Coordinates of C-alpha atoms in Angstrom, one line a residue:
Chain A
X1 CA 127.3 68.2 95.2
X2 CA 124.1 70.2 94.1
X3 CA 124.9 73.6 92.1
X4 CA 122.4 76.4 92.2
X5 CA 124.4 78.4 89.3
X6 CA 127.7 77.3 87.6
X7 CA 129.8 80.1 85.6
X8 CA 131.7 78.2 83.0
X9 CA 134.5 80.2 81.4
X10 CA 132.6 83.4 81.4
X11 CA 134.3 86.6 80.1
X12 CA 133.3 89.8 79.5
X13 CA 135.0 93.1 78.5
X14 CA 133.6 96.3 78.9
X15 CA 135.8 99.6 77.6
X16 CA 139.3 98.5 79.1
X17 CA 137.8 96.7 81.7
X18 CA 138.1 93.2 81.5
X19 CA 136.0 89.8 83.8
X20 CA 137.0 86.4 84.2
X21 CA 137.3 83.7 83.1
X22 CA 135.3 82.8 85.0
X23 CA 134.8 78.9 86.1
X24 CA 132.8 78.7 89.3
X25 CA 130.1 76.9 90.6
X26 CA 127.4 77.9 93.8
X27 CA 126.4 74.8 95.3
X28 CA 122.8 74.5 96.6
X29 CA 122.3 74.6 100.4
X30 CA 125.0 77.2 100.8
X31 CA 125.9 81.3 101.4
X32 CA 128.7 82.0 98.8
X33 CA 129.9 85.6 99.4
X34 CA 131.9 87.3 96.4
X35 CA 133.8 89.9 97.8
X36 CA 136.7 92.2 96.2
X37 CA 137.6 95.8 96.3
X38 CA 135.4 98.5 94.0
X39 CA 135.0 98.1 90.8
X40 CA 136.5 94.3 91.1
X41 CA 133.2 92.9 89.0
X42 CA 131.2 91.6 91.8
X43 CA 127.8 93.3 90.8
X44 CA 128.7 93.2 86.6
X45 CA 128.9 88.8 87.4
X46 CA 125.6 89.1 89.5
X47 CA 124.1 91.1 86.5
X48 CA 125.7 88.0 83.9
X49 CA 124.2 85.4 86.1
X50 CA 120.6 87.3 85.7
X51 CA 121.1 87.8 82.0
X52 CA 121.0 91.4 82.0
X53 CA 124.8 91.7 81.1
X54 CA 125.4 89.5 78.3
X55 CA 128.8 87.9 78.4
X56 CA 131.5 87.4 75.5
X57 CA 132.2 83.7 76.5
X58 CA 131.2 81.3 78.8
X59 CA 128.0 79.9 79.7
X60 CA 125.8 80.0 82.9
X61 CA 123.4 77.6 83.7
X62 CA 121.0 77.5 86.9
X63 CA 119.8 74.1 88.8
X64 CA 122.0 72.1 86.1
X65 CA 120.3 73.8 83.3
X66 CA 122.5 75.9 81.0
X67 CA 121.0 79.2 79.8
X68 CA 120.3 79.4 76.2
X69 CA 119.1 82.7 76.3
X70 CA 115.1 81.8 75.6
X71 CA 114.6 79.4 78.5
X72 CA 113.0 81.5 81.7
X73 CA 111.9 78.3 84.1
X74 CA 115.2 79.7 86.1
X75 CA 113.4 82.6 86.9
X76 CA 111.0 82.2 89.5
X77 CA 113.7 79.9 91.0
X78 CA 115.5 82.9 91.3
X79 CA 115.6 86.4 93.0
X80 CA 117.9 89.1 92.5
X81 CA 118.2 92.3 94.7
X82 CA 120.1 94.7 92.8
X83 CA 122.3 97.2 94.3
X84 CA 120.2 100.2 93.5
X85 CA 117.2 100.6 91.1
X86 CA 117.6 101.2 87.5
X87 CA 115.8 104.5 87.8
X88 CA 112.9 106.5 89.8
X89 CA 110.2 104.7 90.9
X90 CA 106.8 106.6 91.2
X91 CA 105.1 103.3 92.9
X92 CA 104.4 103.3 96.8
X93 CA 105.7 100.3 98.6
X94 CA 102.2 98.6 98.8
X95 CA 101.8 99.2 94.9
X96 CA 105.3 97.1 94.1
X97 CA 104.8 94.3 96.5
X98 CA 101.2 93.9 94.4
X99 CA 103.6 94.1 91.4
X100 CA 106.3 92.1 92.6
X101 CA 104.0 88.9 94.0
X102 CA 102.0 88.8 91.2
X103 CA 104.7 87.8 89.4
X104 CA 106.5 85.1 91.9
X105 CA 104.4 82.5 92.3
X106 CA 105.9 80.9 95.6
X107 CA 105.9 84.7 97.5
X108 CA 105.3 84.7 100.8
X109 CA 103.1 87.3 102.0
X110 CA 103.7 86.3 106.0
X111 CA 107.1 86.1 105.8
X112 CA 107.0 89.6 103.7
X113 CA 104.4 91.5 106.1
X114 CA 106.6 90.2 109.2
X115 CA 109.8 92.0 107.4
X116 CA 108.0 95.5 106.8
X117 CA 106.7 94.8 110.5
X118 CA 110.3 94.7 111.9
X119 CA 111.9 97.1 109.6
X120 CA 109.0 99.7 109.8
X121 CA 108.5 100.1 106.7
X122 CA 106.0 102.9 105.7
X123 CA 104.4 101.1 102.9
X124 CA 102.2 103.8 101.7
X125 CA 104.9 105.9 101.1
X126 CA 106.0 106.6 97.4
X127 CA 109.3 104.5 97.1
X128 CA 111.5 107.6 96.1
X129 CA 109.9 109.5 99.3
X130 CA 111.5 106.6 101.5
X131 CA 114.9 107.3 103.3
X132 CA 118.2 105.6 101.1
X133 CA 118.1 102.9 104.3
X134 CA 114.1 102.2 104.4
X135 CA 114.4 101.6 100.2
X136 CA 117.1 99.2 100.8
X137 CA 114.8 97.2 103.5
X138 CA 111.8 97.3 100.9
X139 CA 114.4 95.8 98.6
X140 CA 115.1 93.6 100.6
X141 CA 111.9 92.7 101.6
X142 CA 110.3 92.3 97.9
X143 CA 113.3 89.9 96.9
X144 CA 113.0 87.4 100.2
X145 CA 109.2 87.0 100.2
X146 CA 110.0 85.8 96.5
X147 CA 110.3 82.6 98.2
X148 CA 113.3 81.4 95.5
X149 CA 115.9 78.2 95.7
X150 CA 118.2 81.1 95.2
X151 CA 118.7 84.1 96.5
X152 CA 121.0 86.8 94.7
X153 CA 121.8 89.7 96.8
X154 CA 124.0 92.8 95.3
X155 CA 125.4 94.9 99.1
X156 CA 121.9 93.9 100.6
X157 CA 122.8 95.6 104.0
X158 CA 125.0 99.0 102.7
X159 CA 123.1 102.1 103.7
X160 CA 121.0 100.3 106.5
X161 CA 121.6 101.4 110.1
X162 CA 123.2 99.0 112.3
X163 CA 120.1 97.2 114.2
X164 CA 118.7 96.5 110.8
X165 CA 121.4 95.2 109.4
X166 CA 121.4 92.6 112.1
X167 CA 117.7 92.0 111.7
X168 CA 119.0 91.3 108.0
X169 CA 120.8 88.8 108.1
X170 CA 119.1 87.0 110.7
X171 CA 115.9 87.3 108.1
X172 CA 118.5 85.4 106.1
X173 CA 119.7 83.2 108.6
X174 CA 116.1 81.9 109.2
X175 CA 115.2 82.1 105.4
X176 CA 118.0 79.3 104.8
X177 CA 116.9 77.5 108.0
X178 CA 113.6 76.3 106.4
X179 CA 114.8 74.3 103.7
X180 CA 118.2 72.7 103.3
X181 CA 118.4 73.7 99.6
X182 CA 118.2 77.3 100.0
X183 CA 120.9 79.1 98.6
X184 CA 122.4 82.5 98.9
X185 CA 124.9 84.3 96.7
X186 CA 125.3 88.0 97.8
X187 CA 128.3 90.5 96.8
X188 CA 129.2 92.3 99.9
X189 CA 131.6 94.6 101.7
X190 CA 130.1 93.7 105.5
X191 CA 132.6 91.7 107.1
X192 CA 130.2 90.9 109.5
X193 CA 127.3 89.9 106.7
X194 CA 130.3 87.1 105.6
X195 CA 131.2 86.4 109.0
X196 CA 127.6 85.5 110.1
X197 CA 126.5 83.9 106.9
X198 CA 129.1 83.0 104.8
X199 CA 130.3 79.4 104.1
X200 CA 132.1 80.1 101.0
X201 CA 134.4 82.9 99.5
X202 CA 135.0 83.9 96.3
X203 CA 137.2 86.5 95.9
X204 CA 137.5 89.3 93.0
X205 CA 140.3 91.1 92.1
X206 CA 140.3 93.4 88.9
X207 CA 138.2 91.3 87.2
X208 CA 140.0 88.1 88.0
X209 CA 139.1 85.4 89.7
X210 CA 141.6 84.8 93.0
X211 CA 139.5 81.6 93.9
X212 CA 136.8 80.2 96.0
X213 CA 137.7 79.2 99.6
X214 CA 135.9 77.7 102.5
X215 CA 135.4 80.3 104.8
X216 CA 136.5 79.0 108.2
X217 CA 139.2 76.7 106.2
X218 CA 140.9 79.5 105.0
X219 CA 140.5 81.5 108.3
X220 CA 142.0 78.7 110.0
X221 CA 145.0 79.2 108.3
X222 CA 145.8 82.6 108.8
X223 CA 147.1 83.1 112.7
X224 CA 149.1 85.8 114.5
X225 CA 152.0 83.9 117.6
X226 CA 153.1 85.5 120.4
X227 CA 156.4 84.3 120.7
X228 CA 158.2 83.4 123.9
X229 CA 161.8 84.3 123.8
X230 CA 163.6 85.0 120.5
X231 CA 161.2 85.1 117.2
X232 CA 163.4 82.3 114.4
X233 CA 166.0 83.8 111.8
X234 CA 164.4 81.6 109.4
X235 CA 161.6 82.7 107.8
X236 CA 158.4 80.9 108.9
X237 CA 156.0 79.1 105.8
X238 CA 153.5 81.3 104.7
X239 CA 155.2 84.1 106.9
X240 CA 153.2 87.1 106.2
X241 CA 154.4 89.3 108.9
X242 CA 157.0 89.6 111.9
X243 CA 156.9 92.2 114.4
X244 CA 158.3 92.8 118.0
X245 CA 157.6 89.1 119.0
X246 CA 154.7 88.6 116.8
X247 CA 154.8 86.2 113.5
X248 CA 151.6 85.8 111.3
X249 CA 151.3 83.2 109.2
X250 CA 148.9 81.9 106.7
X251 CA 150.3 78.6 106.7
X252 CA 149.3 77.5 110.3
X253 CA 149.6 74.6 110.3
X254 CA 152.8 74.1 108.6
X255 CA 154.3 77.1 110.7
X256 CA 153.1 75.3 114.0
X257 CA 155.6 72.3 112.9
X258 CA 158.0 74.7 112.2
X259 CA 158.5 76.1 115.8
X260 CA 157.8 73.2 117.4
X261 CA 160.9 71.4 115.6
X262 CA 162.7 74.4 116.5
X263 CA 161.6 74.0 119.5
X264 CA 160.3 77.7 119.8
X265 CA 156.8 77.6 121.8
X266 CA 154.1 80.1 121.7
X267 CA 152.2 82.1 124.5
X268 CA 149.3 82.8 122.2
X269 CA 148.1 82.2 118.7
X270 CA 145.0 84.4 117.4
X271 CA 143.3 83.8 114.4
X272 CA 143.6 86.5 111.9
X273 CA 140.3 88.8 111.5
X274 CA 138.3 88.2 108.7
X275 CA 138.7 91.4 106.8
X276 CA 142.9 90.9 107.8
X277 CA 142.5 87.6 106.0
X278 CA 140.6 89.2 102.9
X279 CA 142.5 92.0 102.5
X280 CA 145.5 89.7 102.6
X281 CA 144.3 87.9 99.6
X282 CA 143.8 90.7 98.2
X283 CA 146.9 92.7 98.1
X284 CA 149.8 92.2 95.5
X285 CA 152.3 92.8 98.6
X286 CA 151.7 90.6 101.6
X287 CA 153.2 93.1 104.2
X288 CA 150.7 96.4 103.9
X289 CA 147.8 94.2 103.9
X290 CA 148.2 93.6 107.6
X291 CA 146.8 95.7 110.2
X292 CA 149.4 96.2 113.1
Chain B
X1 CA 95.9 85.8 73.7
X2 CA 96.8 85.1 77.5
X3 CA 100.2 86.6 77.0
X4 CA 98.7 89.9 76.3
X5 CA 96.4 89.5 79.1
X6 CA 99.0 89.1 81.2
X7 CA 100.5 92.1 79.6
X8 CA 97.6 94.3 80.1
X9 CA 97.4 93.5 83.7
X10 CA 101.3 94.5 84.0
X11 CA 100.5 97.4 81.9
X12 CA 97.7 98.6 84.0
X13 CA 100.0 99.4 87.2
X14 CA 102.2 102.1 84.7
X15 CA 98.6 103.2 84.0
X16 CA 97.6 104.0 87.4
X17 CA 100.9 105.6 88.3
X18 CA 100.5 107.6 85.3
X19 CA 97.1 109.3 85.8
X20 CA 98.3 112.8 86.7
X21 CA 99.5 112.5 82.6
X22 CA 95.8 113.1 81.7
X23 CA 96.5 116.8 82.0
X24 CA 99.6 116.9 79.5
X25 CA 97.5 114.5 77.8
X26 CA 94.7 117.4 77.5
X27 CA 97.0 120.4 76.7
X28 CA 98.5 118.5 74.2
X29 CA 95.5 117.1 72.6
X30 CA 94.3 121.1 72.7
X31 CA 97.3 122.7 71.6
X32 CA 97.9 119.7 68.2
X33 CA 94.0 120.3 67.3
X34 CA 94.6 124.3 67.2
X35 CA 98.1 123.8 65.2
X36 CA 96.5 121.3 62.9
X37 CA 92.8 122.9 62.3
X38 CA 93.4 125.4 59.7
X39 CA 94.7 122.8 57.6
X40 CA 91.7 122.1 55.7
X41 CA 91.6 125.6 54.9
X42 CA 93.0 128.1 52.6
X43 CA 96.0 129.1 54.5
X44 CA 96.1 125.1 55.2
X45 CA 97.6 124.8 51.7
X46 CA 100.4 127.7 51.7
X47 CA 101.8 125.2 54.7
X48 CA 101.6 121.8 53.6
X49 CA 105.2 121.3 54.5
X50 CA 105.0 122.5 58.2
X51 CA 102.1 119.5 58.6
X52 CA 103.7 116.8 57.1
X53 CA 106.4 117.5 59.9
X54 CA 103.6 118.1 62.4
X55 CA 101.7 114.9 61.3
X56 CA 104.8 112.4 61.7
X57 CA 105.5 114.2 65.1
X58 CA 102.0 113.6 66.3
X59 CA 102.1 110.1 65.2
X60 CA 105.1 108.7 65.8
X61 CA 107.1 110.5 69.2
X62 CA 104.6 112.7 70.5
X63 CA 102.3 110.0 72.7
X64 CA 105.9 108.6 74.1
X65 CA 106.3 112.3 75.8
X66 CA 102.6 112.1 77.1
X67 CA 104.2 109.1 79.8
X68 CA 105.5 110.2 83.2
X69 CA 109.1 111.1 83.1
X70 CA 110.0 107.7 84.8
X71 CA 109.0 105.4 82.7
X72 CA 110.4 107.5 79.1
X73 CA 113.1 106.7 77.5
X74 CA 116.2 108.0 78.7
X75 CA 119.4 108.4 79.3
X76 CA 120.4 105.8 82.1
X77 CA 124.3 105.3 82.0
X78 CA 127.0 107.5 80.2
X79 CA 126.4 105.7 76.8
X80 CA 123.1 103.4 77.5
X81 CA 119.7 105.2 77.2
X82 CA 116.2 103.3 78.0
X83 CA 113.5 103.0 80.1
X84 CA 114.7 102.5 83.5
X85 CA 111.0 100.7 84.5
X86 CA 111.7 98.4 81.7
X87 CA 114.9 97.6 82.9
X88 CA 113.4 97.2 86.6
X89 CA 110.8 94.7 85.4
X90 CA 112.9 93.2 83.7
X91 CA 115.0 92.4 87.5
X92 CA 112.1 89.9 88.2
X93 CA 110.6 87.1 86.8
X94 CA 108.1 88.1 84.3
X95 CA 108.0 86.0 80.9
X96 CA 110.2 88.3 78.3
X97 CA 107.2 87.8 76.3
X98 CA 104.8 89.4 78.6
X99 CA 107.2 92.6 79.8
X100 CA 107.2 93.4 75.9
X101 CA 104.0 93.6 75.0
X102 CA 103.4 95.2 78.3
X103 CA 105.2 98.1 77.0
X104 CA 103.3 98.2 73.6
X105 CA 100.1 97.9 75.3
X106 CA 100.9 100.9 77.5
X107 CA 102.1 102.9 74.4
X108 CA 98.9 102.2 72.5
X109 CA 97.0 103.2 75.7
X110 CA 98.5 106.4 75.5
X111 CA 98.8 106.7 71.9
X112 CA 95.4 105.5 70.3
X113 CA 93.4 107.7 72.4
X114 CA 95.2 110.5 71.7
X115 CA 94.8 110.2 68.2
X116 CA 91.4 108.8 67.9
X117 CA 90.5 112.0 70.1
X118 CA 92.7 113.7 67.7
X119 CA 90.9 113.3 64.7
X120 CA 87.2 113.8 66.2
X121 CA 88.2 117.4 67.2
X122 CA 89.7 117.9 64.4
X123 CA 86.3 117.1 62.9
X124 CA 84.3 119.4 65.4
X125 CA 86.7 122.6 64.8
X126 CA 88.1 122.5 61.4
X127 CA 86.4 122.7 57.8
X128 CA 87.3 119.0 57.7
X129 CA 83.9 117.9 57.6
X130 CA 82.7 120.8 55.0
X131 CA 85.7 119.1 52.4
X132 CA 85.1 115.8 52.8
X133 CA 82.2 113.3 53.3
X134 CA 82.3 111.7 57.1
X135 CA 83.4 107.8 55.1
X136 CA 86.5 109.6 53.8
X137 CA 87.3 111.3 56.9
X138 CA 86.9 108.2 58.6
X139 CA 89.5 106.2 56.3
X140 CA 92.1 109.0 56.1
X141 CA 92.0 109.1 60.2
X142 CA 92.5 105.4 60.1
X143 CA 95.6 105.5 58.0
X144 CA 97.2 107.9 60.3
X145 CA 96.0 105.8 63.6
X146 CA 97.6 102.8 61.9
X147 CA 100.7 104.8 61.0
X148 CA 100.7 105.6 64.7
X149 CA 100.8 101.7 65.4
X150 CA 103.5 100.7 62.6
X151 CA 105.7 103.9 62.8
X152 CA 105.1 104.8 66.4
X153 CA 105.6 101.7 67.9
X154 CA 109.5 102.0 67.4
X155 CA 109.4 104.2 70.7
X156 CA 108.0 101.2 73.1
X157 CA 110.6 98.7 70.9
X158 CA 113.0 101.2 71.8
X159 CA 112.4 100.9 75.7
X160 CA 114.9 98.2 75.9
X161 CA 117.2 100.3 74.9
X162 CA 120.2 101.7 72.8
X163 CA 124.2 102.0 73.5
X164 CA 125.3 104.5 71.4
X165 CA 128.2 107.1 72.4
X166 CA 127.4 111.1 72.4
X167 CA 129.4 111.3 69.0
X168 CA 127.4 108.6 67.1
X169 CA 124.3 110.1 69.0
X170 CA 125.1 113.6 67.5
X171 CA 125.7 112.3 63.9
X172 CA 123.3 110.3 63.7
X173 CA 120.7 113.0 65.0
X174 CA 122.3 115.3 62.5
X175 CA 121.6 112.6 59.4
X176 CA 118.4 112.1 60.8
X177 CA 117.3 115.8 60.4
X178 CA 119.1 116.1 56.9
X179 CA 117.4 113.2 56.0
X180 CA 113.7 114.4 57.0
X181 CA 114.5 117.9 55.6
X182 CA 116.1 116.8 52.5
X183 CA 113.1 114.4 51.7
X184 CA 110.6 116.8 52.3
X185 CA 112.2 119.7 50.5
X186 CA 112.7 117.4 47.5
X187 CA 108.7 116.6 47.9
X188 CA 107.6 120.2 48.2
X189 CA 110.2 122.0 46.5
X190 CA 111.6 119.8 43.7
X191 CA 108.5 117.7 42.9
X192 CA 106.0 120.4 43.8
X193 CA 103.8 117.6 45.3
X194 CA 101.4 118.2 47.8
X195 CA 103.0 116.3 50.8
X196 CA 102.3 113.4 52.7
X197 CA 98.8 114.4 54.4
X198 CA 97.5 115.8 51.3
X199 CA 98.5 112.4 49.6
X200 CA 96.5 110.2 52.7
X201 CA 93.7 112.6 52.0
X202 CA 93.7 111.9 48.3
X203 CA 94.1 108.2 49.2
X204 CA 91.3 108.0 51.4
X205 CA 89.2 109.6 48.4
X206 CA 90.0 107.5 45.9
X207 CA 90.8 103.9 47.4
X208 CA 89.6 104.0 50.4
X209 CA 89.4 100.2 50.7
X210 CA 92.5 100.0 49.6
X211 CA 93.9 102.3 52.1
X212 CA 91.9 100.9 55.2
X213 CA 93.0 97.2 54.2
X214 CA 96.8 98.2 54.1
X215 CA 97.1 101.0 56.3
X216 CA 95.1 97.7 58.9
X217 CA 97.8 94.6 57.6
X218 CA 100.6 97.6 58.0
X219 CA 99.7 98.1 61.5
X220 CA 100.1 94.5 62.3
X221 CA 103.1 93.4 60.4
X222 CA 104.2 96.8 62.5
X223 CA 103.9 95.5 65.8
X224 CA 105.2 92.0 65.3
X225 CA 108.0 93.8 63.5
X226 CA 108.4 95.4 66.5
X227 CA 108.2 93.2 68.7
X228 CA 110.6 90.8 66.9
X229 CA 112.8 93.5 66.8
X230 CA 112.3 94.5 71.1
X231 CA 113.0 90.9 71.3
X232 CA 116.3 90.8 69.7
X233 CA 117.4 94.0 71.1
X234 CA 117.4 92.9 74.6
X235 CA 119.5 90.0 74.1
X236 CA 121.8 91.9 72.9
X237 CA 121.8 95.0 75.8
X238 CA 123.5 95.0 79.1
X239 CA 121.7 96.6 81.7
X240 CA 124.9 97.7 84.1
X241 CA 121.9 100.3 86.0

């Protein structure tokens, strides 16, 4: 397995907030999504990957090389799309491509003029005179044409409107589908941006790490059975949930077994959505997590 | 070389942004000469206090307020103050060597022009060039340009940025001040000396070799001071904006 970044027992504290550890690797070739509720540490770990949070402990290293703090090789390899800018920019959009490729030397000005083309993006507007939406599409349009092995996205579709976003992530989609070692890692609240490009999941929680999962793995296992006749007085493995005739489960498998040697059948069994199956993982008690 | 090349070319896209600051540029360069003028004269030397404090003002904050309000230092988080542009080119990939000296090289644009203009109409519109010989002038205006290089340069160093709470902010702005004042009322008041211009005046009479040589090997031991120092800083910074 290739990694594009690997976290190794990274920590970081900040007032009484605390991260990690941290042990993770992104492996090349893949869309890890990092998802958690606000203020979980998705965007402070993005900003420790690009060194501009400096963590208490732990190392990070990019393409197999760890970061020693002096070494920059990793970064034209990589491209990070913060969540918002720093601070006003008094730049049009024409002015900070010019700024931004002449600094990336693998940018790709086809791929970027094809992305202000679809977005409309006014480029000879002032940045700050652009709509919250149309910044984030210039964002996101300065950060792909980069050209990078890996792309770091911090909530790359939040404030876009909802034809855009789609353009988005197929941008993404097609970005990844030119090279097999492209690599995305993006912190995100879309359901539908993990759906469509997520293989992995790594999920957040207070500044803990709950784990990485394979994305249709883990939704696999989650599943909601209508049940014919009388639901079992047992409780069912992984039982998260038992309603007028309804069980869900996020032990599928093992549940399936279950009914079957009980000899309890089924008339349907519906994977659990997504955002179900997140905020599942990510609530102390197993029962308010589930939508009804 | 190259890496201030490169830094120069970064530099030059603040630059551009930043032309409208030719005007505050101007009425600051008008209102400074006016203040400053009438210190060759007699009432020049009933103040020598007040320019002292004028002088390290002029060299060492004032061409930082000259920038456009985006790219000054400021406040960017409830106990983090820098440049937010910094911080922005600091997102993408450009060498930490080259986004440093970018920063100087846009200071010094502002700040060595200013001066330099400074000092020549200061020439034109005080008794300046009745008092001393145009050599002398000459040195004395290069001791203060190189005090702008080695002093002033803290504010470009300082882009990276600072964490420091409101409290520590306030006391520390407090010390500062008590500092200054106490140091120049012990100069003027206890000592009876004749302050820190009248000194690089004197200096630029009497060793003006001297003065030139160090006030030039000051000005670069400043900036690689500096720039050691900008260096440090920003490993040590977290930029949460």
């Amino acid at each position: 397995m290739n990694s594009a970044a690997a976290l190794k027992g990274v920590k970081k504290e900040i007032d009484d907030f605390r991260l990690g550890p941290i042990d993770l690797e992104i492996e090349a070739g893949f869309v890890t999504a990092l998802v958690g509720r606000n203020g979980a540490g998705k965007s402070t770990l993005l900003k420790i990957l690009m060194n501009l949070v400096k963590q208490n402990e732990g190392s990070v290293a990019f393409f197999g090389q760890t970061l020693d703090g002096e070494s920059e090789d990793w970064k034209t390899k990589v491209a990070y799309m913060p969540q918002s800018y720093p601070g006003p920019l008094p730049f049009t959009g024409q002015e900070l491509k010019k700024l931004t490729a002449n600094w990336h030397p693998h940018w790709d000005e086809q791929w970027f003029q094809q992305m202000v083309e679809h977005f409309q993006i006014p480029l000879e507007k002032k940045f700050e005179k652009l709509s919250q939406g149309v910044q984030q599409k210039l964002k996101f349009a300065l950060t792909v044409a980069r050209n990078p092995q890996l792309l770091i996205l911090d909530e790359p579709t939040s404030h876009v409107d909802i034809p855009s976003k789609k353009q988005m992530i197929d941008f993404l989609i097609d970005w990844l589908e030119q090279e097999d070692s492209r690599t995305i890692l993006l912190a995100t609240h879309q359901v539908e941006d993990i759906r469509k490009l997520a293989d992995y999941l790594v999920i957040l929680d207070d500044g803990g790490f709950l784990g990485k999962y394979d994305k249709d793995e883990l939704t696999a296992q989650y599943k909601r059975y209508w049940i014919e006749g009388n639901l079992p007085t047992a409780t069912v493995p992984g039982e998260l949930e038992r309603g007028k005739g309804v069980i869900a489960t996020k032990c599928a498998r093992q549940a399936e077994d279950f009914l079957r040697k009980r000899g309890i059948t089924w008339s349907s069994a519906v994977p659990l959505e997504l955002d179900e199956v997140i905020s599942i993982k990510l609530m102390k008690k197993k029962n308010t997590a589930l939508k009804s | 070389m190259e890496t201030w090349k490169k830094a120069c070319s970064l530099a030059s896209f603040e630059l551009k942004a930043s032309w409208k600051s030719i005007f505050t540029f101007a009425i600051a360069l008008v209102v400074v000469v006016m203040l400053i003028a009438p210190i060759f004269s007699e009432m020049g030397q009933q103040l020598k206090f007040f320019y002292d404090l004028m002088f390290l003002m002029i060299f060492i904050v004032l061409p930082s307020w000259l920038r456009k309000k985006e790219f000054q230092y400021q406040k960017i988080g409830e106990e983090t103050w820098g440049a937010p542009y910094f911080i922005f080119l600091h997102q993408m990939a450009i060498p930490k060597e080259i986004l440093l000296k970018s920063r100087f090289v846009n200071y010094y644009c502002f700040a060595i022009p200013f001066h330099v203009l400074f000092f020549v109409l200061l020439f034109i519109f005080s008794e300046a060039r009745n008092a001393y010989s145009f050599g002398e002038y000459i040195v004395f205006s290069l001791i203060w340009i190189c005090f702008g290089i080695y002093a002033g340069s803290l504010m470009p160093a300082s882009d990276t940025g600072d964490v420091i709470s409101n409290l520590r902010l306030a006391i520390y702005t407090i010390l500062i001040l008590l500092g200054i004042g106490g140091l120049f009322f012990f100069i003027h008041f206890i000592l009876g000396a004749e302050g820190i211009v009248f000194w690089s005046l004197k200096a630029a009479k009497r060793w003006p070799l001297l003065a030139s040589v160090l006030s030039v090997l000051l000005a670069i031991a400043g900036v690689k001071y500096w720039l050691h120092y900008a260096a440090k800083n920003m490993q040590k910074i977290d930029y949460f904006k």
